[in-house]
mmCIF file of C-alpha atoms in Angstrom:
data_model
loop_
_atom_site.group_PDB
_atom_site.id
_atom_site.type_symbol
_atom_site.label_atom_id
_atom_site.label_comp_id
_atom_site.label_asym_id
_atom_site.label_seq_id
_atom_site.Cartn_x
_atom_site.Cartn_y
_atom_site.Cartn_z
ATOM 1 C CA MET A 1 153.960 311.021 121.214
ATOM 2 C CA ASN A 2 154.467 309.640 117.706
ATOM 3 C CA SER A 3 153.462 305.055 116.693
ATOM 4 C CA ARG A 4 156.704 304.562 116.716
ATOM 5 C CA SER A 5 157.898 305.313 120.418
ATOM 6 C CA ALA A 6 154.110 304.764 122.072
ATOM 7 C CA THR A 7 155.264 300.792 119.729
ATOM 8 C CA LEU A 8 158.763 301.082 121.607
ATOM 9 C CA LEU A 9 157.200 302.174 124.583
ATOM 10 C CA LEU A 10 154.717 299.397 124.363
ATOM 11 C CA ALA A 11 157.443 297.044 123.803
ATOM 12 C CA LEU A 12 159.977 298.153 127.022
ATOM 13 C CA VAL A 13 156.863 298.433 129.304
ATOM 14 C CA CYS A 14 155.762 294.139 127.881
ATOM 15 C CA LEU A 15 159.685 293.466 128.790
ATOM 16 C CA THR A 16 160.033 294.027 131.762
ATOM 17 C CA ALA A 17 156.776 292.517 132.790
ATOM 18 C CA LEU A 18 158.069 289.639 131.738
ATOM 19 C CA PRO A 19 159.369 287.170 134.407
ATOM 20 C CA GLN A 20 163.066 287.791 134.648
ATOM 21 C CA ALA A 21 165.100 285.803 132.276
ATOM 22 C CA ALA A 22 163.607 283.309 130.360
ATOM 23 C CA PHE A 23 167.091 280.651 130.948
ATOM 24 C CA ALA A 24 168.545 281.639 134.192
ATOM 25 C CA GLN A 25 172.208 283.442 132.991
ATOM 26 C CA SER A 26 174.155 281.156 134.909
ATOM 27 C CA ASP A 27 174.576 277.055 135.704
ATOM 28 C CA ASP A 28 174.623 277.778 139.787
ATOM 29 C CA GLY A 29 170.392 279.670 139.008
ATOM 30 C CA PRO A 30 168.498 281.240 139.417
ATOM 31 C CA PHE A 31 165.468 279.074 138.048
ATOM 32 C CA PHE A 32 162.021 279.462 138.484
ATOM 33 C CA SER A 33 160.697 276.162 138.456
ATOM 34 C CA LYS A 34 162.226 271.878 137.164
ATOM 35 C CA ALA A 35 160.941 272.933 133.759
ATOM 36 C CA HIS A 36 163.148 275.907 133.821
ATOM 37 C CA LEU A 37 166.237 274.106 135.225
ATOM 38 C CA VAL A 38 166.175 270.603 133.073
ATOM 39 C CA GLY A 39 165.227 272.657 130.215
ATOM 40 C CA HIS A 40 168.284 274.748 131.003
ATOM 41 C CA TRP A 41 170.283 271.378 131.541
ATOM 42 C CA GLN A 42 168.844 269.820 128.093
ATOM 43 C CA ASN A 43 169.661 272.801 125.793
ATOM 44 C CA SER A 44 173.464 272.977 127.125
ATOM 45 C CA PRO A 45 176.185 272.534 124.096
ATOM 46 C CA GLU A 46 178.768 270.515 127.028
ATOM 47 C CA SER A 47 179.237 266.882 125.711
ATOM 48 C CA ALA A 48 179.920 265.834 128.576
ATOM 49 C CA ALA A 49 177.642 263.047 131.290
ATOM 50 C CA LEU A 50 175.351 264.933 133.642
ATOM 51 C CA GLU A 51 173.960 264.351 137.214
ATOM 52 C CA ILE A 52 171.184 267.007 137.401
ATOM 53 C CA SER A 53 169.500 266.884 141.303
ATOM 54 C CA LEU A 54 167.090 268.795 143.267
ATOM 55 C CA ASN A 55 166.527 268.151 146.318
ATOM 56 C CA ALA A 56 168.938 265.498 146.184
ATOM 57 C CA PHE A 57 166.950 263.964 143.830
ATOM 58 C CA THR A 58 167.615 262.843 140.301
ATOM 59 C CA ALA A 59 166.223 265.493 137.853
ATOM 60 C CA TYR A 60 167.680 264.749 134.650
ATOM 61 C CA THR A 61 170.547 263.049 133.441
ATOM 62 C CA ARG A 62 172.326 262.572 130.236
ATOM 63 C CA ILE A 63 174.516 260.416 129.138
ATOM 64 C CA GLY A 64 177.892 261.639 127.667
ATOM 65 C CA PHE A 65 181.910 262.037 127.181
ATOM 66 C CA GLY A 66 184.138 261.786 130.457
ATOM 67 C CA PRO A 67 182.842 261.253 134.103
ATOM 68 C CA ALA A 68 179.566 262.280 134.909
ATOM 69 C CA LEU A 69 179.064 266.833 135.963
ATOM 70 C CA ARG A 70 176.909 266.173 139.383
ATOM 71 C CA MET A 71 175.534 269.095 140.127
ATOM 72 C CA ASP A 72 173.353 270.002 142.865
ATOM 73 C CA TYR A 73 169.989 272.278 143.286
ATOM 74 C CA PHE A 74 167.649 273.288 145.919
ATOM 75 C CA ARG A 75 165.024 275.109 146.133
ATOM 76 C CA CYS A 76 165.677 277.676 148.409
ATOM 77 C CA GLN A 77 163.186 279.285 150.805
ATOM 78 C CA ASP A 78 162.453 282.478 148.436
ATOM 79 C CA GLY A 79 160.752 280.002 146.237
ATOM 80 C CA LEU A 80 163.975 279.556 143.722
ATOM 81 C CA ILE A 81 166.727 277.390 142.492
ATOM 82 C CA ARG A 82 169.878 277.858 142.925
ATOM 83 C CA THR A 83 172.957 275.333 143.665
ATOM 84 C CA ASP A 84 173.288 277.436 146.677
ATOM 85 C CA CYS A 85 170.937 279.404 148.985
ATOM 86 C CA ASN A 86 173.435 281.594 151.302
ATOM 87 C CA GLN A 87 171.332 280.987 154.971
ATOM 88 C CA LEU A 88 171.481 279.813 157.929
ATOM 89 C CA GLN A 89 169.209 276.493 157.650
ATOM 90 C CA GLY A 90 170.946 275.403 154.202
ATOM 91 C CA PRO A 91 170.670 273.396 152.776
ATOM 92 C CA PHE A 92 174.369 272.665 152.621
ATOM 93 C CA VAL A 93 175.455 269.789 150.032
ATOM 94 C CA VAL A 94 178.536 269.413 152.488
ATOM 95 C CA ASP A 95 179.971 269.790 155.777
ATOM 96 C CA TRP A 96 183.066 271.999 154.610
ATOM 97 C CA GLN A 97 180.337 274.491 153.388
ATOM 98 C CA LEU A 98 178.342 274.282 155.913
ATOM 99 C CA SER A 99 182.052 275.100 158.032
ATOM 100 C CA GLY A 100 182.602 277.759 155.869
ATOM 101 C CA TYR A 101 179.164 279.815 156.013
ATOM 102 C CA LEU A 102 179.175 279.312 159.979
ATOM 103 C CA ASN A 103 182.872 280.645 160.294
ATOM 104 C CA ALA A 104 181.790 283.795 158.341
ATOM 105 C CA SER A 105 178.620 284.460 160.151
ATOM 106 C CA PRO A 106 178.822 286.688 163.437
ATOM 107 C CA GLY A 107 179.570 284.914 166.647
ATOM 108 C CA ALA A 108 181.393 282.233 164.748
ATOM 109 C CA ASN A 109 184.287 281.559 167.892
ATOM 110 C CA HIS A 110 180.799 281.451 169.961
ATOM 111 C CA LEU A 111 178.894 278.364 168.766
ATOM 112 C CA HIS A 112 178.266 275.254 169.402
ATOM 113 C CA VAL A 113 176.946 273.025 166.003
ATOM 114 C CA TYR A 114 175.451 269.703 166.142
ATOM 115 C CA LEU A 115 175.389 267.399 162.680
ATOM 116 C CA ASP A 116 173.294 264.198 163.483
ATOM 117 C CA GLY A 117 173.631 264.300 167.271
ATOM 118 C CA ASN A 118 177.259 264.349 167.201
ATOM 119 C CA VAL A 119 179.279 267.535 168.076
ATOM 120 C CA PHE A 120 180.673 270.079 165.077
ATOM 121 C CA MET A 121 181.794 272.547 165.194
ATOM 122 C CA THR A 122 182.859 273.610 169.958
ATOM 123 C CA GLY A 123 182.628 277.470 170.215
ATOM 124 C CA PHE A 124 184.747 279.034 172.969
ATOM 125 C CA GLY A 125 183.414 282.034 175.193
ATOM 126 C CA PRO A 126 180.657 283.264 175.489
ATOM 127 C CA LEU A 127 177.727 281.651 173.471
ATOM 128 C CA PHE A 128 176.273 283.340 171.148
ATOM 129 C CA GLY A 129 174.177 280.534 169.758
ATOM 130 C CA THR A 130 173.330 276.505 168.992
ATOM 131 C CA TYR A 131 172.530 274.421 166.315
ATOM 132 C CA SER A 132 171.522 271.191 165.317
ATOM 133 C CA TYR A 133 171.799 269.627 161.699
ATOM 134 C CA ARG A 134 170.303 266.431 159.768
ATOM 135 C CA THR A 135 171.929 264.890 157.186
ATOM 136 C CA CYS A 136 169.121 264.280 154.725
ATOM 137 C CA TYR A 137 169.017 261.358 151.707
ATOM 138 C CA GLY A 138 167.165 261.587 148.453
ATOM 139 C CA ASP A 139 168.343 259.620 145.331
ATOM 140 C CA THR A 140 171.064 257.305 144.609
ATOM 141 C CA SER A 141 172.978 257.711 141.711
ATOM 142 C CA PRO A 142 172.919 256.525 138.440
ATOM 143 C CA PHE A 143 176.898 257.382 138.000
ATOM 144 C CA GLY A 144 177.971 255.518 141.255
ATOM 145 C CA TYR A 145 178.343 257.923 143.329
ATOM 146 C CA GLY A 146 176.487 256.787 145.998
ATOM 147 C CA VAL A 147 173.079 258.764 147.308
ATOM 148 C CA ASN A 148 172.275 262.767 147.209
ATOM 149 C CA LYS A 149 172.743 263.851 150.660
ATOM 150 C CA TYR A 150 172.364 267.286 152.021
ATOM 151 C CA ILE A 151 172.350 269.279 155.134
ATOM 152 C CA LEU A 152 169.899 270.870 156.874
ATOM 153 C CA MET A 153 169.442 272.603 160.232
ATOM 154 C CA GLN A 154 166.897 270.944 162.338
ATOM 155 C CA SER A 155 166.730 273.646 165.054
ATOM 156 C CA GLY A 156 168.831 276.449 166.137
ATOM 157 C CA SER A 157 168.928 279.430 168.916
ATOM 158 C CA ASN A 158 171.062 282.037 169.206
ATOM 159 C CA ILE A 159 171.119 285.177 171.186
ATOM 160 C CA TYR A 160 169.068 286.886 169.150
ATOM 161 C CA GLY A 161 166.012 283.182 169.860
ATOM 162 C CA PRO A 162 164.884 280.495 168.863
ATOM 163 C CA VAL A 163 166.049 279.877 165.150
ATOM 164 C CA PRO A 164 163.265 278.111 162.633
ATOM 165 C CA GLY A 165 164.555 274.644 161.077
ATOM 166 C CA LEU A 166 163.345 273.045 158.642
ATOM 167 C CA SER A 167 162.110 269.703 157.501
ATOM 168 C CA CYS A 168 164.316 267.655 154.971
ATOM 169 C CA LEU A 169 162.934 269.092 151.208
ATOM 170 C CA PRO A 170 160.569 267.021 149.134
ATOM 171 C CA ARG A 171 161.017 265.876 145.417
ATOM 172 C CA LEU A 172 159.902 268.573 142.780
#
């Protein structure tokens, strides 16, 4: 192998050994850390006002043109930061995201779901599962959008057994 080939091979090995993507491919993530998330938005070319929250706590704000773009991010169970963790336990920013996720899951017509102690979805026929979700709260929006909040599974069970719930997510 000549020195040029060896150099190219070494460069290729080094690139594959680095963590994937120094910046997320999209605004939705994934991001590897809070610093990575904030850096992405600090370097964004938009001139709009921004409100970025992580686990419902304000991570970054920017004054700018027009109403603030509000983006909600969460540290998912795999450790990455995204707008959508795509998991039964949540988090979900609004209740229609929760119902959409559950309606797309197996046994959706046979679920009993509670949100903050109130009936949220009631299925029919043989029971496939019972899930209890709760609303968690974070910081108040600096742009007047109210309190940041999200929905997490508190406890659950289905025909396969218990489904572990989550505690409200910490400030990072």
